[in-house]
Amino acid sequence: MAKLLFVLLALIPLLCSSFSPDSPSDRRILVLLDDFALKSSHSIFLNSLQSRGFDLDFKLADDPKIALQRYGQYLYDGLILFCPTIERFGGSIDAAAVLDFVDSGHDLIVAADSNASDLIREIATECGVDFDEDLSAMVVDHSGYAVSSTEGDHTLIASDDLIKSDVILGSKKIEAPVLFQGIGHSLNPSNSLVLKVLSASPTAYSANPKSKLTSPPSLTGSSISLVSVVQARNNARVLISGSLSLFSNRFFRSGVQKAGSPTKHDKSGNEQFLTELSKWVFHERGHLKAVNVQHHKAGEADEPSIYRINDDLEYSVEIYEWSGTTWEPYVANDVQVQFYMMSPYVLKTLSTDGKGRYFTSFKVPDVYGVFQFKVEYERLGYTSLSLSKQIPVRPFRHNEYERFIPTAYPYYGASFSMMAGFLIFSAVHLYNK
Amino acid sequence: MAVTDAANGGGGTTTTSIRHAFGNVLALFILLLIGVLAFSIRLFSVIKYESVIHEFDPYFNYRVTQFLTKNGIYDFWNWFDDRTWYPLGRVIGGTVYPGLTLTAGTLWWLLNSLNIPLSVETVCVFTAPIFSAFASWATYLLTKEVKGTGAGLTAAVILAMVPSYISRSVAGSYDNEAVAIFALIFTFYLYIKTLNTGSLFYATLNSIAYFYMVCSWGGYTFIINLIPMHVLLCIVTGRYSPRLYIAYAPLVILGTLLAALVPVVGFNAVMTSEHFASFLVFIIIHVVALVYYIKGILSPKMFRVAMALVVSLGLAVCCAMIAVLIAVVASSPTKGWSGRSLSLLDPTYASKYIPIIASVSEHQPPTWPSYFMDINVLAFLVPAGIIACFSPLSDASSFVVLYIVTSVYFSGVMVRLMLVLAPAACIMSGIALSQAFDVFTRSIKFQLPSLSDGSHADAGDASSESVVHNDTVKADKSEDTSKERTSKKSRKKEKEPVEKPLSKSQIKKRLLVLPLETSIIAILLLVLLGAFYVVHSVWAAAEAYSAPSIVLTSHTHDGLHVFDDFREAYAWLSHNTEVDDKVASWWDYGYQTTAMANRTVIVDNNTWNNTHIATVGTAMSSPEKAAWEIFNSLDVKYVLVVFGGLVGYPSDDINKFLWMVRIGGGVFPHIKEPDYLRDGQYRIDSMATPTMLNCLMYKLSYYRFVETDGKAFDRVRRTEIGKKHIKLTHFEEVFTTHHWMVRIYKLKPPKNRIRGKAKKSKSKASSKTTSKRKGPKRNPF
């Protein structure tokens, strides 16, 4: 199956823009490593990507020949930074280049670690993730640690506080806790683009485990995020983890038992967690497209260039979700359309036929102006859909009003009888001598 | 004219009839030449610049005319324009005075059907000069009705080149006033004509002319108030006659009905206070007519009894009517008056309550020099004309006096109403000049040694006088209809100044004759005065009023500079932006943007929605982020500002900025004018307030300005600007014209990512410095 998939994908021409309308999934991924040993120590994760059809290009982070783009074209669709200690990238890459890469719609996975460099921290900050400023701090949890053979300093955490989203983490529930060892970060609550995927337990705090605590730690409790994802406004996706070992074969394979929990899992949740999460990050899931926006007057088929007030109209749009290989109809009952002029005059939930087509009909309000059909669909994990189509609404034409108003008949009568009366009066007055 | 001629020709000798025929032909040629003069003096703009539409409003009219010629009258009537006032749109058909557009459209259609393929633009450019020729002919007709042919011709020639009118009717100035002044004068002419003849035919024509005026310009309310005032004046001074009734009553009824047909007026013709005076006078004239009728059929004694009855009854009815009227008027917040009308009655009203009206320069009160500039020597001739109108005072001349008095008042309130004053001043000056020439030439004629000429003229004049005398006697005897009498009356009026010294008595004539030298010198001086006027008018036409204002020129020591920045900017917009992109600018440039760049604008020169304009004003006076949010909510893609600081163009957005603040603050109170003023002074240098230095307009105007000369010296404000290095975060400059007069900015899209906390920036900065420090260290490795 995987092989067939690979062949299929290889046949698709590799386009440089990441979200081609045909296949939004990424194809070519640059992996920057601190040293090539990581390639083998993290092979399960990397191989799973390769088996899903990704074309991984491994480079040392300070390789002087690496480049993200050539002649204005990006060479890669995704970037994985497994180089937490790097202070300066080689070649033409710097933090700004990485961020431009994201801003032009490409995806990024950043793994920091306890000795993360300023460069990695800067990239994370630019994406809205603030690592603990204390450079030697790690996340410590004395009640949520993973029970292991050697009694450590409780920096190896078994966390099961995952985001509740089938889109991001797949529909299959992750049973085993996820092993984590690294630094924590905090998110600005007002930042709507960044999501906490894996958060620490309420008993966790971020401090240097080797030294004694002198002052209260700056990051405590569940406000600490261990793994976060960012979906930028251009739908580029970024995964930021405070731990590189999260991805390692060692964590993937080891069994896990959370402190205070009787159940011991043979295998940690890391593999399932990261595989599903990487599917999301590389747009194999949760990517929507809306096509074929149509609107017309009720009973007509052609799209008019202008509506009249109080017209009845029908609106439809087709929404599909990318399944990794094909576009599947997206089925939901909460897609709404607005008929909008500075504020929504009509707000209607679209009904769907289950085959991706959403439709509704409504009456144009009794207000003229330049309106917009707006669909603003933002759901957790999905790419945001923002459609707007401008359409003017005109008032009645001079001959579209009612010609004779029944209530005005007395007035019509009055004016005509007045005319007749005047005629008779004139005749009598002039010729009656 | 015709009536006079017929009477004169019929009763007089062959010499007089030949003289009159010659006079008529001469008058016709003079009129033709006046028409040519009126047309050609307005062509300076085309010769010096190019055949192009001028200023702001004409661009809208041009665009509407294009639509009309392309889509026909019904589509024009129902035109909903979605490219202005985004997102509200504007129903053009129902909010525009269609007279000008229909006139030019008809002209174009006519020319095309005659296989003269002129473009719509050409027709629009030359509509105003053509109609100013018509206007001078109408002035001739009006003045002739008041004071005779001589005065008529003089008035026509003066009007043909009065600078005030030229300013609004040069070729390319395609604005409502261009045709409206003609309509105004012609309506007045027909009113006077009806008043003099009592003909229902002219009364009907009068209503139609009034209808054309209503179609053309909102200034029609001047007519519908001035004529009732005159009627009232006639009634009060005991000059009521059936002619007055004929001249007035049909005008009110037919005129109001016709006016209500114009979509933009509609029910306003009966609902707003501007029109109440006409209805009130309509009632009064009926009461008066009834009184006269009863007076005619009753004996004096009976009449007194009836009088008491009618007066008490009439008073009761009047009181009831007035009570209803006051109740209706008081129920509306503006007392039924539109803002512009109110500011006419109370000149301080606009500056107190409606900044949007006060902000327009043509709504400001004029200064004294502008009187001299616009009507020049006419200002000195008008009083003489008023005196001439009082000797003797007729219905017609009292109307002209009333016209000049009211228009002088209105012109004192608003500069733009100088335009209404101009025809009145021309008529008055025409009368004054013609009367003065009359007196002086007659004095010379009497005293010249060559008596043969004098006696000849004497004879001619005497005979014509006798004819008139005969006619008057006949008329008195036959108790003719009023129509005949007026014509005689008016004719007598015309003749009187001429006749008086001749006929009444030799002594009287001798008394009025001035010494020969005095007369000659006076004539020379008058000619000199006229010459001054001509020189000034031609200068005004050539230099002052011909600039199209979209193309500017300046003369410096190294030759002529042409600033064509506006068209450059609009062309850039039309070539480099999407068709549906919205461009925000201050409302002055709205019409031009839609007409020349064909892009949707937020506000334009039709300032119908104060809130919308205030929104743009608020955005311009807000800091960058707030402004971005306002503009983004209006789907604005580009912001256009006009900046004159580099070349010294004074009417730029920075100079208009306080009005944006005032208008914005009028609706959104968080914008406060004192925040932008330092100690009550508007300044942009380093003493300017922080609010001023941080507002969007300041930033957009002066962005990168320091790069031009290194000092950022603003040539309009004559100072160095206060904040030289401006950083824009939410806007980016996309185009600046050659002389920096128009600058176009694009709204940046919202940030793709949201940064982390601000405190990180410090660590980031430090990390940057550290990495920089480390950089060279690492490099050798």
Short mmCIF file of N, CA and C in Angstrom, two decimals, chain A residues 62 87-88 99 102-103 118 122 125-128 130-131 133 186 191-193 232-234 306 341-342 368-370 372 390 392-398, chain B residues 74-75 77-78 80 82 86-89 91 580 582 612 633-635 750-757 759-760 763-764 767-768 770-771 774-775 778-779:
data_model
loop_
_atom_site.label_atom_id
_atom_site.label_comp_id
_atom_site.label_asym_id
_atom_site.label_seq_id
_atom_site.Cartn_x
_atom_site.Cartn_y
_atom_site.Cartn_z
N ASP A 62 25.33 23.23 9.88
CA ASP A 62 26.32 24.25 9.55
C ASP A 62 27.04 23.93 8.24
N GLU A 87 24.15 27.62 16.51
CA GLU A 87 24.15 29.07 16.72
C GLU A 87 24.03 29.83 15.41
N ARG A 88 24.51 29.23 14.37
CA ARG A 88 24.47 29.87 13.05
C ARG A 88 24.34 28.79 12.01
N LEU A 99 12.02 31.98 8.57
CA LEU A 99 10.69 32.56 8.77
C LEU A 99 10.06 32.94 7.43
N VAL A 102 8.48 29.97 6.06
CA VAL A 102 7.15 29.72 6.63
C VAL A 102 6.14 30.69 6.04
N ASP A 103 6.57 31.97 5.92
CA ASP A 103 5.63 32.98 5.45
C ASP A 103 5.25 32.77 3.99
N ASP A 118 20.21 30.37 20.96
CA ASP A 118 19.41 31.58 20.77
C ASP A 118 18.70 31.58 19.42
N GLU A 122 14.89 32.09 18.93
CA GLU A 122 14.39 33.25 18.18
C GLU A 122 13.34 32.81 17.17
N THR A 125 10.25 32.13 19.04
CA THR A 125 9.59 33.35 19.49
C THR A 125 8.84 34.01 18.35
N GLU A 126 9.47 34.03 17.19
CA GLU A 126 8.82 34.65 16.03
C GLU A 126 7.53 33.93 15.67
N CYS A 127 7.45 32.65 16.01
CA CYS A 127 6.23 31.92 15.74
C CYS A 127 5.24 32.01 16.90
N GLY A 128 5.62 32.69 17.95
CA GLY A 128 4.69 32.88 19.05
C GLY A 128 4.91 31.94 20.21
N ASP A 130 7.25 31.04 23.43
CA ASP A 130 8.29 31.60 24.28
C ASP A 130 8.88 30.51 25.16
N PHE A 131 10.11 30.10 24.86
CA PHE A 131 10.78 29.13 25.72
C PHE A 131 11.20 29.81 27.00
N GLU A 133 13.15 31.48 29.70
CA GLU A 133 14.34 32.29 29.47
C GLU A 133 15.58 31.73 30.18
N SER A 186 5.91 28.76 27.01
CA SER A 186 4.58 29.33 27.29
C SER A 186 4.07 30.00 26.03
N ASN A 191 -2.86 34.90 21.56
CA ASN A 191 -2.40 34.48 20.24
C ASN A 191 -3.29 33.35 19.75
N SER A 192 -4.06 33.62 18.72
CA SER A 192 -5.05 32.63 18.28
C SER A 192 -4.46 31.64 17.30
N LEU A 193 -3.23 31.84 16.89
CA LEU A 193 -2.68 30.98 15.85
C LEU A 193 -1.96 29.77 16.42
N ALA A 232 -0.14 29.30 10.72
CA ALA A 232 -0.04 30.72 10.37
C ALA A 232 -1.24 31.13 9.53
N ARG A 233 -1.36 32.43 9.31
CA ARG A 233 -2.53 32.92 8.57
C ARG A 233 -2.55 32.41 7.14
N ASN A 234 -1.36 32.11 6.59
CA ASN A 234 -1.35 31.56 5.24
C ASN A 234 -1.42 30.04 5.27
N ILE A 306 -25.58 41.80 -10.73
CA ILE A 306 -26.14 42.68 -9.70
C ILE A 306 -27.47 42.08 -9.25
N MET A 341 -22.39 43.60 4.49
CA MET A 341 -22.00 44.95 4.08
C MET A 341 -21.70 45.71 5.36
N MET A 342 -20.47 45.78 5.73
CA MET A 342 -19.99 46.37 6.97
C MET A 342 -20.40 45.55 8.18
N TYR A 368 -29.86 48.56 -0.16
CA TYR A 368 -28.97 48.45 -1.31
C TYR A 368 -27.55 48.86 -0.93
N GLY A 369 -26.61 48.41 -1.72
CA GLY A 369 -25.21 48.67 -1.43
C GLY A 369 -24.36 47.58 -2.05
N VAL A 370 -23.09 47.61 -1.73
CA VAL A 370 -22.19 46.59 -2.26
C VAL A 370 -22.01 45.53 -1.18
N GLN A 372 -21.20 41.42 0.16
CA GLN A 372 -20.26 40.33 -0.09
C GLN A 372 -20.88 39.04 0.42
N GLN A 390 -17.82 39.69 -4.03
CA GLN A 390 -18.52 40.97 -3.98
C GLN A 390 -19.69 40.97 -4.96
N PRO A 392 -23.04 43.73 -5.95
CA PRO A 392 -23.85 44.91 -5.62
C PRO A 392 -25.34 44.59 -5.59
N VAL A 393 -26.04 45.30 -4.77
CA VAL A 393 -27.50 45.17 -4.68
C VAL A 393 -28.10 46.52 -4.97
N ARG A 394 -28.97 46.57 -5.95
CA ARG A 394 -29.51 47.86 -6.38
C ARG A 394 -30.94 48.04 -5.90
N PRO A 395 -31.41 49.27 -5.85
CA PRO A 395 -32.82 49.48 -5.49
C PRO A 395 -33.71 49.17 -6.70
N PHE A 396 -35.00 49.35 -6.52
CA PHE A 396 -35.94 49.11 -7.62
C PHE A 396 -35.69 50.07 -8.76
N ARG A 397 -35.94 49.60 -9.96
CA ARG A 397 -35.95 50.53 -11.09
C ARG A 397 -37.22 51.36 -11.02
N HIS A 398 -37.25 52.42 -11.82
CA HIS A 398 -38.41 53.30 -11.74
C HIS A 398 -39.70 52.58 -12.13
N TYR B 74 -32.83 55.63 -19.63
CA TYR B 74 -33.49 54.86 -18.58
C TYR B 74 -32.48 54.23 -17.63
N ASP B 75 -31.39 53.74 -18.23
CA ASP B 75 -30.35 53.18 -17.37
C ASP B 75 -29.71 54.27 -16.52
N TRP B 77 -31.25 56.95 -15.44
CA TRP B 77 -32.23 57.26 -14.40
C TRP B 77 -32.13 56.25 -13.26
N ASN B 78 -31.90 54.99 -13.61
CA ASN B 78 -31.88 53.93 -12.60
C ASN B 78 -30.48 53.51 -12.20
N PHE B 80 -27.46 52.61 -10.41
CA PHE B 80 -26.91 52.42 -9.07
C PHE B 80 -25.41 52.25 -9.21
N ASP B 82 -21.91 51.33 -7.99
CA ASP B 82 -21.27 50.57 -6.91
C ASP B 82 -19.79 50.90 -6.79
N TYR B 86 -18.16 53.13 -1.32
CA TYR B 86 -18.11 51.74 -0.94
C TYR B 86 -18.24 51.62 0.57
N PRO B 87 -18.99 50.70 1.14
CA PRO B 87 -19.82 49.74 0.44
C PRO B 87 -21.27 50.18 0.30
N LEU B 88 -21.55 51.45 0.50
CA LEU B 88 -22.95 51.87 0.47
C LEU B 88 -23.46 52.01 -0.95
N GLY B 89 -22.58 52.46 -1.84
CA GLY B 89 -23.04 52.72 -3.20
C GLY B 89 -23.85 54.00 -3.26
N VAL B 91 -27.11 55.88 -5.50
CA VAL B 91 -28.11 55.86 -6.57
C VAL B 91 -27.92 57.16 -7.34
N ASP B 580 -11.39 45.64 -8.83
CA ASP B 580 -12.29 45.82 -7.69
C ASP B 580 -11.58 46.36 -6.45
N LYS B 582 -10.22 48.85 -3.67
CA LYS B 582 -10.79 50.08 -3.13
C LYS B 582 -9.67 51.05 -2.77
N HIS B 612 -19.68 58.50 6.91
CA HIS B 612 -18.69 57.80 6.11
C HIS B 612 -17.44 58.66 5.94
N SER B 633 -11.43 47.30 7.64
CA SER B 633 -12.85 46.98 7.78
C SER B 633 -13.64 47.50 6.59
N LEU B 634 -13.10 48.46 5.88
CA LEU B 634 -13.78 48.96 4.68
C LEU B 634 -13.23 48.32 3.41
N ASP B 635 -12.43 47.28 3.58
CA ASP B 635 -11.84 46.55 2.44
C ASP B 635 -10.92 47.42 1.60
N PRO B 750 -2.48 41.35 7.18
CA PRO B 750 -2.15 41.09 8.59
C PRO B 750 -0.96 40.16 8.66
N LYS B 751 -0.22 40.27 9.76
CA LYS B 751 1.01 39.47 9.89
C LYS B 751 0.69 38.00 9.81
N ASN B 752 1.53 37.31 9.11
CA ASN B 752 1.30 35.88 8.93
C ASN B 752 1.39 35.15 10.26
N ARG B 753 2.34 35.57 11.09
CA ARG B 753 2.53 34.93 12.39
C ARG B 753 2.35 35.99 13.47
N ILE B 754 2.03 35.56 14.65
CA ILE B 754 2.00 36.49 15.77
C ILE B 754 3.22 36.22 16.62
N ARG B 755 3.99 37.21 16.88
CA ARG B 755 5.22 37.01 17.64
C ARG B 755 4.90 36.67 19.09
N GLY B 756 5.93 36.18 19.74
CA GLY B 756 5.80 35.91 21.16
C GLY B 756 5.79 37.20 21.95
N LYS B 757 5.95 37.05 23.25
CA LYS B 757 5.83 38.22 24.13
C LYS B 757 6.88 39.27 23.81
N LYS B 759 8.75 40.89 25.80
CA LYS B 759 10.00 40.81 26.56
C LYS B 759 11.05 39.99 25.81
N LYS B 760 10.54 39.17 24.91
CA LYS B 760 11.48 38.36 24.16
C LYS B 760 12.33 39.20 23.23
N SER B 763 15.66 39.83 24.66
CA SER B 763 16.58 38.70 24.59
C SER B 763 16.97 38.45 23.14
N LYS B 764 16.01 38.73 22.25
CA LYS B 764 16.30 38.53 20.84
C LYS B 764 17.39 39.50 20.39
N SER B 767 20.49 38.43 21.83
CA SER B 767 20.96 37.23 21.14
C SER B 767 21.57 37.61 19.81
N LYS B 768 20.94 38.62 19.17
CA LYS B 768 21.47 39.06 17.89
C LYS B 768 22.88 39.60 18.08
N THR B 770 24.84 39.04 20.50
CA THR B 770 25.80 38.00 20.88
C THR B 770 26.20 37.19 19.66
N SER B 771 25.18 36.86 18.87
CA SER B 771 25.52 36.04 17.72
C SER B 771 26.44 36.81 16.78
N LYS B 774 29.67 36.66 18.24
CA LYS B 774 30.24 35.33 18.09
C LYS B 774 30.61 35.05 16.64
N GLY B 775 29.84 35.68 15.78
CA GLY B 775 30.01 35.41 14.35
C GLY B 775 31.46 35.44 13.90
N ARG B 778 33.51 32.70 15.23
CA ARG B 778 33.31 31.36 14.70
C ARG B 778 33.88 31.21 13.29
N ASN B 779 33.84 32.28 12.60
CA ASN B 779 34.19 32.19 11.19
C ASN B 779 35.56 31.56 10.90
#
